PDB file of C-alpha atoms and ligand atoms in Angstrom:
ATOM      1  CA  MET A 263      22.309  -4.902 -46.034  1.00  0.00           C
ATOM      2  CA  PRO A 264      18.940  -3.124 -45.882  1.00  0.00           C
ATOM      3  CA  GLY A 265      15.890  -5.309 -46.436  1.00  0.00           C
ATOM      4  CA  MET A 266      13.216  -4.838 -49.118  1.00  0.00           C
ATOM      5  CA  ILE A 267      10.851  -2.025 -48.232  1.00  0.00           C
ATOM      6  CA  PRO A 268       7.252  -3.247 -47.837  1.00  0.00           C
ATOM      7  CA  LEU A 269       4.983  -1.279 -50.147  1.00  0.00           C
ATOM      8  CA  ILE A 270       1.532   0.293 -50.020  1.00  0.00           C
ATOM      9  CA  GLY A 271      -1.109  -2.285 -50.942  1.00  0.00           C
ATOM     10  CA  GLU A 272       0.974  -5.224 -49.705  1.00  0.00           C
ATOM     11  CA  LYS A 273       0.125  -7.324 -46.683  1.00  0.00           C
ATOM     12  CA  PHE A 274       2.192  -6.242 -43.675  1.00  0.00           C
ATOM     13  CA  PRO A 275       4.909  -8.921 -43.265  1.00  0.00           C
ATOM     14  CA  ARG A 276       4.241 -11.456 -40.517  1.00  0.00           C
ATOM     15  CA  ILE A 277       6.762 -10.746 -37.753  1.00  0.00           C
ATOM     16  CA  GLU A 278       7.048 -11.944 -34.156  1.00  0.00           C
ATOM     17  CA  VAL A 279       8.225  -9.049 -31.999  1.00  0.00           C
ATOM     18  CA  ASP A 280       9.276  -8.360 -28.401  1.00  0.00           C
ATOM     19  CA  THR A 281       7.630  -5.249 -27.017  1.00  0.00           C
ATOM     20  CA  SER A 282       7.429  -3.359 -23.753  1.00  0.00           C
ATOM     21  CA  HIS A 283       3.986  -5.069 -23.409  1.00  0.00           C
ATOM     22  CA  GLY A 284       5.284  -8.594 -24.144  1.00  0.00           C
ATOM     23  CA  LYS A 285       5.474 -10.688 -27.302  1.00  0.00           C
ATOM     24  CA  LYS A 286       3.216  -9.837 -30.240  1.00  0.00           C
ATOM     25  CA  VAL A 287       2.680 -11.153 -33.740  1.00  0.00           C
ATOM     26  CA  LEU A 288       2.212  -8.565 -36.477  1.00  0.00           C
ATOM     27  CA  PRO A 289      -0.171  -8.112 -38.152  1.00  0.00           C
ATOM     28  CA  ASP A 290      -2.170 -11.079 -36.784  1.00  0.00           C
ATOM     29  CA  ASP A 291      -2.634  -9.706 -33.244  1.00  0.00           C
ATOM     30  CA  TYR A 292      -4.236  -6.584 -34.736  1.00  0.00           C
ATOM     31  CA  GLN A 293      -6.726  -8.357 -37.018  1.00  0.00           C
ATOM     32  CA  GLY A 294      -9.945  -6.314 -37.143  1.00  0.00           C
ATOM     33  CA  LYS A 295      -8.201  -3.095 -36.028  1.00  0.00           C
ATOM     34  CA  TRP A 296      -6.155  -0.447 -37.759  1.00  0.00           C
ATOM     35  CA  PHE A 297      -2.655   0.052 -36.443  1.00  0.00           C
ATOM     36  CA  VAL A 298      -0.027   2.762 -36.791  1.00  0.00           C
ATOM     37  CA  LEU A 299       3.495   1.408 -36.409  1.00  0.00           C
ATOM     38  CA  PHE A 300       6.069   4.164 -36.063  1.00  0.00           C
ATOM     39  CA  SER A 301       9.825   3.879 -35.665  1.00  0.00           C
ATOM     40  CA  HIS A 302      12.167   6.407 -34.037  1.00  0.00           C
ATOM     41  CA  PRO A 303      15.984   6.686 -34.086  1.00  0.00           C
ATOM     42  CA  ALA A 304      16.640   6.111 -30.385  1.00  0.00           C
ATOM     43  CA  ASP A 305      15.220   6.265 -26.865  1.00  0.00           C
ATOM     44  CA  PHE A 306      16.328   9.155 -24.618  1.00  0.00           C
ATOM     45  CA  THR A 307      16.637  11.655 -27.492  1.00  0.00           C
ATOM     46  CA  PRO A 308      14.808  14.999 -27.514  1.00  0.00           C
ATOM     47  CA  VAL A 309      12.876  14.958 -30.817  1.00  0.00           C
ATOM     48  CA  CYS A 310      11.755  11.361 -30.189  1.00  0.00           C
ATOM     49  CA  THR A 311      10.622  12.332 -26.693  1.00  0.00           C
ATOM     50  CA  THR A 312       8.469  15.141 -28.120  1.00  0.00           C
ATOM     51  CA  GLU A 313       6.975  12.642 -30.580  1.00  0.00           C
ATOM     52  CA  PHE A 314       6.182  10.128 -27.854  1.00  0.00           C
ATOM     53  CA  TYR A 315       4.560  12.865 -25.790  1.00  0.00           C
ATOM     54  CA  ALA A 316       2.468  13.851 -28.812  1.00  0.00           C
ATOM     55  CA  PHE A 317       1.495  10.271 -29.761  1.00  0.00           C
ATOM     56  CA  ALA A 318       0.578   9.509 -26.140  1.00  0.00           C
ATOM     57  CA  SER A 319      -1.554  12.690 -26.038  1.00  0.00           C
ATOM     58  CA  ARG A 320      -3.544  11.488 -29.086  1.00  0.00           C
ATOM     59  CA  TYR A 321      -3.770   7.845 -27.932  1.00  0.00           C
ATOM     60  CA  GLU A 322      -7.474   8.042 -27.023  1.00  0.00           C
ATOM     61  CA  ASP A 323      -8.248   9.755 -30.344  1.00  0.00           C
ATOM     62  CA  PHE A 324      -6.572   6.934 -32.274  1.00  0.00           C
ATOM     63  CA  LYS A 325      -8.562   4.473 -30.134  1.00  0.00           C
ATOM     64  CA  LYS A 326     -11.784   6.215 -31.178  1.00  0.00           C
ATOM     65  CA  LEU A 327     -10.804   5.349 -34.757  1.00  0.00           C
ATOM     66  CA  ASN A 328     -10.330   1.664 -33.801  1.00  0.00           C
ATOM     67  CA  THR A 329      -6.590   2.251 -34.205  1.00  0.00           C
ATOM     68  CA  GLU A 330      -3.705   1.016 -32.064  1.00  0.00           C
ATOM     69  CA  LEU A 331      -0.267   2.612 -31.816  1.00  0.00           C
ATOM     70  CA  ILE A 332       3.002   0.651 -31.789  1.00  0.00           C
ATOM     71  CA  GLY A 333       6.454   2.229 -31.394  1.00  0.00           C
ATOM     72  CA  LEU A 334       9.743   0.688 -32.572  1.00  0.00           C
ATOM     73  CA  SER A 335      13.458   1.396 -32.258  1.00  0.00           C
ATOM     74  CA  VAL A 336      16.780  -0.420 -32.216  1.00  0.00           C
ATOM     75  CA  ASP A 337      16.833  -0.245 -28.407  1.00  0.00           C
ATOM     76  CA  SER A 338      16.213  -2.958 -25.815  1.00  0.00           C
ATOM     77  CA  THR A 339      13.001  -3.483 -23.874  1.00  0.00           C
ATOM     78  CA  TYR A 340      14.952  -2.393 -20.778  1.00  0.00           C
ATOM     79  CA  SER A 341      15.751   0.942 -22.429  1.00  0.00           C
ATOM     80  CA  HIS A 342      12.130   1.410 -23.588  1.00  0.00           C
ATOM     81  CA  ILE A 343      10.856   0.786 -20.044  1.00  0.00           C
ATOM     82  CA  LYS A 344      13.339   3.218 -18.473  1.00  0.00           C
ATOM     83  CA  TRP A 345      12.541   5.881 -21.074  1.00  0.00           C
ATOM     84  CA  ILE A 346       8.751   5.675 -20.651  1.00  0.00           C
ATOM     85  CA  GLU A 347       9.281   5.799 -16.859  1.00  0.00           C
ATOM     86  CA  TRP A 348      11.298   8.993 -17.416  1.00  0.00           C
ATOM     87  CA  ILE A 349       8.553  10.483 -19.624  1.00  0.00           C
ATOM     88  CA  LYS A 350       5.970   9.717 -16.908  1.00  0.00           C
ATOM     89  CA  GLU A 351       8.113  11.052 -14.077  1.00  0.00           C
ATOM     90  CA  LYS A 352       9.512  14.202 -15.728  1.00  0.00           C
ATOM     91  CA  LEU A 353       6.790  15.146 -18.182  1.00  0.00           C
ATOM     92  CA  GLY A 354       3.745  13.650 -16.459  1.00  0.00           C
ATOM     93  CA  LYS A 355       2.681  11.679 -19.554  1.00  0.00           C
ATOM     94  CA  GLU A 356       1.778   7.989 -19.519  1.00  0.00           C
ATOM     95  CA  VAL A 357       2.826   6.129 -22.687  1.00  0.00           C
ATOM     96  CA  PRO A 358       0.056   3.545 -22.993  1.00  0.00           C
ATOM     97  CA  PHE A 359       1.098   1.717 -26.179  1.00  0.00           C
ATOM     98  CA  PRO A 360       3.746  -0.994 -26.729  1.00  0.00           C
ATOM     99  CA  ILE A 361       7.209  -0.270 -28.137  1.00  0.00           C
ATOM    100  CA  ILE A 362       8.995  -2.934 -30.157  1.00  0.00           C
ATOM    101  CA  ALA A 363      12.516  -3.724 -28.973  1.00  0.00           C
ATOM    102  CA  ASP A 364      14.849  -4.410 -31.886  1.00  0.00           C
ATOM    103  CA  PRO A 365      18.418  -4.254 -30.520  1.00  0.00           C
ATOM    104  CA  VAL A 366      20.003  -6.155 -33.426  1.00  0.00           C
ATOM    105  CA  GLY A 367      17.860  -4.504 -36.076  1.00  0.00           C
ATOM    106  CA  GLN A 368      16.194  -7.688 -37.324  1.00  0.00           C
ATOM    107  CA  VAL A 369      12.677  -6.186 -37.473  1.00  0.00           C
ATOM    108  CA  SER A 370      13.945  -2.842 -38.796  1.00  0.00           C
ATOM    109  CA  ASN A 371      15.834  -4.584 -41.548  1.00  0.00           C
ATOM    110  CA  LYS A 372      12.726  -6.516 -42.572  1.00  0.00           C
ATOM    111  CA  LEU A 373      10.681  -3.314 -42.705  1.00  0.00           C
ATOM    112  CA  GLY A 374      13.343  -1.262 -44.540  1.00  0.00           C
ATOM    113  CA  LEU A 375      13.881   1.205 -41.689  1.00  0.00           C
ATOM    114  CA  LEU A 376      17.691   1.366 -41.751  1.00  0.00           C
ATOM    115  CA  HIS A 377      18.552   3.982 -44.364  1.00  0.00           C
ATOM    116  CA  ALA A 378      21.879   5.280 -45.634  1.00  0.00           C
ATOM    117  CA  ALA A 379      21.730   8.446 -43.485  1.00  0.00           C
ATOM    118  CA  SER A 380      22.215   6.305 -40.370  1.00  0.00           C
ATOM    119  CA  ALA A 381      22.311   2.593 -40.992  1.00  0.00           C
ATOM    120  CA  THR A 382      22.538   1.815 -37.263  1.00  0.00           C
ATOM    121  CA  HIS A 383      19.417   3.763 -36.250  1.00  0.00           C
ATOM    122  CA  THR A 384      15.878   3.486 -37.526  1.00  0.00           C
ATOM    123  CA  VAL A 385      14.548   6.421 -39.545  1.00  0.00           C
ATOM    124  CA  ARG A 386      11.277   8.004 -38.472  1.00  0.00           C
ATOM    125  CA  ALA A 387       8.887   5.815 -40.454  1.00  0.00           C
ATOM    126  CA  VAL A 388       5.121   5.394 -40.142  1.00  0.00           C
ATOM    127  CA  PHE A 389       3.098   2.446 -41.446  1.00  0.00           C
ATOM    128  CA  ILE A 390      -0.686   2.752 -41.415  1.00  0.00           C
ATOM    129  CA  VAL A 391      -2.166  -0.734 -41.635  1.00  0.00           C
ATOM    130  CA  ASP A 392      -5.858  -1.573 -42.086  1.00  0.00           C
ATOM    131  CA  PRO A 393      -7.968  -4.231 -40.300  1.00  0.00           C
ATOM    132  CA  GLN A 394      -7.073  -6.792 -43.013  1.00  0.00           C
ATOM    133  CA  GLY A 395      -3.349  -6.289 -42.354  1.00  0.00           C
ATOM    134  CA  VAL A 396      -2.813  -4.372 -45.620  1.00  0.00           C
ATOM    135  CA  ILE A 397      -0.351  -1.447 -45.646  1.00  0.00           C
ATOM    136  CA  ARG A 398      -2.336   1.642 -46.610  1.00  0.00           C
ATOM    137  CA  ALA A 399       0.237   4.405 -46.135  1.00  0.00           C
ATOM    138  CA  ILE A 400       3.961   4.794 -45.445  1.00  0.00           C
ATOM    139  CA  LEU A 401       5.755   7.966 -44.334  1.00  0.00           C
ATOM    140  CA  TYR A 402       9.459   8.620 -43.855  1.00  0.00           C
ATOM    141  CA  TYR A 403      10.880  11.570 -41.937  1.00  0.00           C
ATOM    142  CA  PRO A 404      14.539  12.349 -41.280  1.00  0.00           C
ATOM    143  CA  ALA A 405      16.046  12.238 -37.782  1.00  0.00           C
ATOM    144  CA  GLU A 406      16.092  16.031 -37.477  1.00  0.00           C
ATOM    145  CA  LEU A 407      12.349  16.488 -38.059  1.00  0.00           C
ATOM    146  CA  GLY A 408       9.618  15.359 -35.654  1.00  0.00           C
ATOM    147  CA  ARG A 409       6.368  14.111 -37.171  1.00  0.00           C
ATOM    148  CA  ASN A 410       3.005  15.873 -37.254  1.00  0.00           C
ATOM    149  CA  ILE A 411       0.804  13.486 -35.278  1.00  0.00           C
ATOM    150  CA  ASP A 412      -2.369  15.389 -36.186  1.00  0.00           C
ATOM    151  CA  GLU A 413      -1.642  14.601 -39.830  1.00  0.00           C
ATOM    152  CA  ILE A 414      -1.278  10.895 -39.025  1.00  0.00           C
ATOM    153  CA  LEU A 415      -4.648  10.990 -37.237  1.00  0.00           C
ATOM    154  CA  ARG A 416      -6.142  12.798 -40.257  1.00  0.00           C
ATOM    155  CA  MET A 417      -4.718  10.125 -42.562  1.00  0.00           C
ATOM    156  CA  VAL A 418      -6.384   7.299 -40.612  1.00  0.00           C
ATOM    157  CA  LYS A 419      -9.713   9.154 -40.513  1.00  0.00           C
ATOM    158  CA  ALA A 420      -9.545  10.040 -44.220  1.00  0.00           C
ATOM    159  CA  LEU A 421      -8.627   6.469 -45.214  1.00  0.00           C
ATOM    160  CA  GLN A 422     -11.615   5.170 -43.240  1.00  0.00           C
ATOM    161  CA  VAL A 423     -13.970   7.620 -44.968  1.00  0.00           C
ATOM    162  CA  SER A 424     -12.392   6.754 -48.328  1.00  0.00           C
ATOM    163  CA  ASP A 425     -13.102   3.056 -47.712  1.00  0.00           C
ATOM    164  CA  LYS A 426     -16.651   3.681 -46.512  1.00  0.00           C
ATOM    165  CA  TYR A 427     -17.761   5.757 -49.528  1.00  0.00           C
ATOM    166  CA  LYS A 428     -15.300   4.378 -52.124  1.00  0.00           C
ATOM    167  CA  VAL A 429     -14.011   7.849 -52.866  1.00  0.00           C
ATOM    168  CA  ALA A 430     -10.650   9.636 -52.838  1.00  0.00           C
ATOM    169  CA  MET A 431      -9.873  12.419 -50.397  1.00  0.00           C
ATOM    170  CA  PRO A 432      -8.573  15.820 -51.525  1.00  0.00           C
ATOM    171  CA  ALA A 433      -5.607  17.684 -50.042  1.00  0.00           C
ATOM    172  CA  ASN A 434      -6.211  18.909 -46.495  1.00  0.00           C
ATOM    173  CA  TRP A 435      -9.584  17.151 -46.297  1.00  0.00           C
ATOM    174  CA  PRO A 436     -11.985  18.065 -44.672  1.00  0.00           C
ATOM    175  CA  ASN A 437     -10.780  21.633 -45.304  1.00  0.00           C
ATOM    176  CA  ASN A 438      -9.764  21.563 -48.951  1.00  0.00           C
ATOM    177  CA  GLU A 439      -9.103  24.922 -50.586  1.00  0.00           C
ATOM    178  CA  LEU A 440     -11.061  24.063 -53.756  1.00  0.00           C
ATOM    179  CA  ILE A 441     -13.908  21.751 -52.771  1.00  0.00           C
ATOM    180  CA  GLY A 442     -14.107  22.102 -48.988  1.00  0.00           C
ATOM    181  CA  GLU A 443     -15.337  18.909 -47.314  1.00  0.00           C
ATOM    182  CA  ARG A 444     -16.469  17.312 -50.579  1.00  0.00           C
ATOM    183  CA  VAL A 445     -14.707  14.192 -51.862  1.00  0.00           C
ATOM    184  CA  ILE A 446     -13.337  13.036 -55.217  1.00  0.00           C
ATOM    185  CA  VAL A 447     -15.216  10.529 -57.348  1.00  0.00           C
ATOM    186  CA  LEU A 448     -12.847   7.746 -58.441  1.00  0.00           C
ATOM    187  CA  PRO A 449     -11.588   8.044 -62.035  1.00  0.00           C
ATOM    188  CA  ALA A 450     -13.782   6.934 -64.950  1.00  0.00           C
ATOM    189  CA  SER A 451     -12.456   3.878 -66.748  1.00  0.00           C
ATOM    190  CA  THR A 452     -14.539   4.001 -69.956  1.00  0.00           C
ATOM    191  CA  VAL A 453     -15.681   6.651 -72.417  1.00  0.00           C
ATOM    192  CA  GLN A 454     -19.291   5.999 -71.342  1.00  0.00           C
ATOM    193  CA  THR A 455     -18.664   6.471 -67.618  1.00  0.00           C
ATOM    194  CA  ALA A 456     -16.567   9.563 -68.374  1.00  0.00           C
ATOM    195  CA  ALA A 457     -19.575  11.141 -70.126  1.00  0.00           C
ATOM    196  CA  GLU A 458     -21.964  10.056 -67.355  1.00  0.00           C
ATOM    197  CA  ARG A 459     -19.769  11.637 -64.685  1.00  0.00           C
ATOM    198  CA  LEU A 460     -20.472  15.064 -66.137  1.00  0.00           C
ATOM    199  CA  LYS A 461     -24.241  14.558 -65.752  1.00  0.00           C
ATOM    200  CA  GLN A 462     -24.095  12.814 -62.384  1.00  0.00           C
ATOM    201  CA  TYR A 463     -21.616  14.911 -60.388  1.00  0.00           C
ATOM    202  CA  THR A 464     -20.185  18.383 -60.083  1.00  0.00           C
ATOM    203  CA  CYS A 465     -17.055  18.362 -62.275  1.00  0.00           C
ATOM    204  CA  TYR A 466     -14.203  20.649 -63.280  1.00  0.00           C
ATOM    205  CA  ASP A 467     -13.743  18.160 -66.116  1.00  0.00           C
ATOM    206  CA  TRP A 468     -14.687  14.494 -66.724  1.00  0.00           C
ATOM    207  CA  TRP A 469     -11.571  13.374 -64.793  1.00  0.00           C
ATOM    208  CA  PHE A 470     -12.105  15.728 -61.878  1.00  0.00           C
ATOM    209  CA  CYS A 471     -15.557  15.209 -60.346  1.00  0.00           C
ATOM    210  CA  HIS A 472     -16.520  15.627 -56.736  1.00  0.00           C
ATOM    211  CA  LYS A 473     -19.507  14.984 -54.506  1.00  0.00           C
ATOM    212  CA  GLU A 474     -20.847  15.395 -51.011  1.00  0.00           C
ATOM    213  CA  ILE A 475     -20.724  12.764 -48.334  1.00  0.00           C
ATOM    214  CA  PRO A 476     -23.364  13.050 -45.578  1.00  0.00           C
ATOM    215  CA  LYS A 477     -22.927  16.490 -43.980  1.00  0.00           C
ATOM    216  CA  GLU A 478     -22.855  15.045 -40.469  1.00  0.00           C
ATOM    217  CA  GLU A 479     -19.976  12.700 -41.398  1.00  0.00           C
ATOM    218  CA  ALA A 480     -17.776  15.527 -42.717  1.00  0.00           C
ATOM    219  CA  GLU A 481     -18.697  17.737 -39.766  1.00  0.00           C
ATOM    220  CA  GLU A 482     -17.972  14.955 -37.277  1.00  0.00           C
ATOM    221  CA  ALA A 483     -14.531  14.456 -38.888  1.00  0.00           C
ATOM    222  CA  ARG A 484     -13.771  18.181 -38.758  1.00  0.00           C
ATOM    223  CA  VAL A 485     -14.802  18.533 -35.101  1.00  0.00           C
ATOM    224  CA  PHE A 486     -12.953  15.343 -34.148  1.00  0.00           C
ATOM    225  CA  LEU A 487      -9.693  16.433 -35.821  1.00  0.00           C
ATOM    226  CA  GLU A 488      -9.898  20.001 -34.514  1.00  0.00           C
ATOM    227  CA  ARG A 489     -10.544  18.801 -30.941  1.00  0.00           C
ATOM    228  CA  ALA A 490      -7.655  16.324 -31.141  1.00  0.00           C
ATOM    229  CA  ALA A 491      -5.303  19.043 -32.426  1.00  0.00           C
ATOM    230  CA  LYS A 492      -6.292  21.388 -29.576  1.00  0.00           C
ATOM    231  CA  LYS A 493      -5.978  18.803 -26.803  1.00  0.00           C
ATOM    232  CA  LYS A 494      -2.200  18.230 -26.717  1.00  0.00           C
TER     233      LYS A 494
HETATM  234  C1  BEZ B   9      16.220  13.219 -31.501  1.00  0.00           C
HETATM  235  O1  BEZ B   9      15.246  12.488 -31.337  1.00  0.00           O
HETATM  236  O2  BEZ B   9      16.350  14.259 -30.872  1.00  0.00           O
HETATM  237  C2  BEZ B   9      17.246  12.872 -32.524  1.00  0.00           C
HETATM  238  C3  BEZ B   9      17.541  11.544 -32.777  1.00  0.00           C
HETATM  239  C4  BEZ B   9      18.517  11.229 -33.710  1.00  0.00           C
HETATM  240  C5  BEZ B   9      19.181  12.244 -34.377  1.00  0.00           C
HETATM  241  C6  BEZ B   9      18.869  13.559 -34.138  1.00  0.00           C
HETATM  242  C7  BEZ B   9      17.884  13.887 -33.198  1.00  0.00           C
END
């Protein structure tokens, strides 16, 4: 029986886990940091290996955003260790983050990661969790499609900028097709503020206003994301 899926805006459930780096308590051990928890169907599978290579290649970039990575699958710690040894030996890539071992699916069940398509293997899920332990984003990908790690990095960066300036981020920020690196002013909640928006900001309409954030902040984000995408 699949468990209830934790939702955006909820506190990440408190779970004690065994990982390739020892025991950890989520989200308590990551208090004050962001973390990206991602599940994969199984160790020693090709798409998952390409994802681990890609996550490991962006590890330092996530660190720069005060963000830790945590893997998870329904494999044993023994299997995780052998697989990351293989990745190091054959592909020359160190996997520096812990991987949760969940051989009986207890953690996966709690997080809603066992879906109908393959109830014995975790789907490719991503939880982005903030320094208060609150779930800020959830992604699901099917087994046959590897994730875009640059997008996950962009999501963390954009969420951090959203928090800092209390704004919403447009599609493809910082390279939006309509408003470039500008950001969206949060919706007006009264008739008065709706009218004020039109005087205060640049607007397509009272419900669609946008503004600049400091130029250097948007530029730093663009350079950071472009460099990370090129590194591989
Ligand atoms: C893979 O990682 O290659 C994979 C895993 C499960 C199903 C299909 C592909």
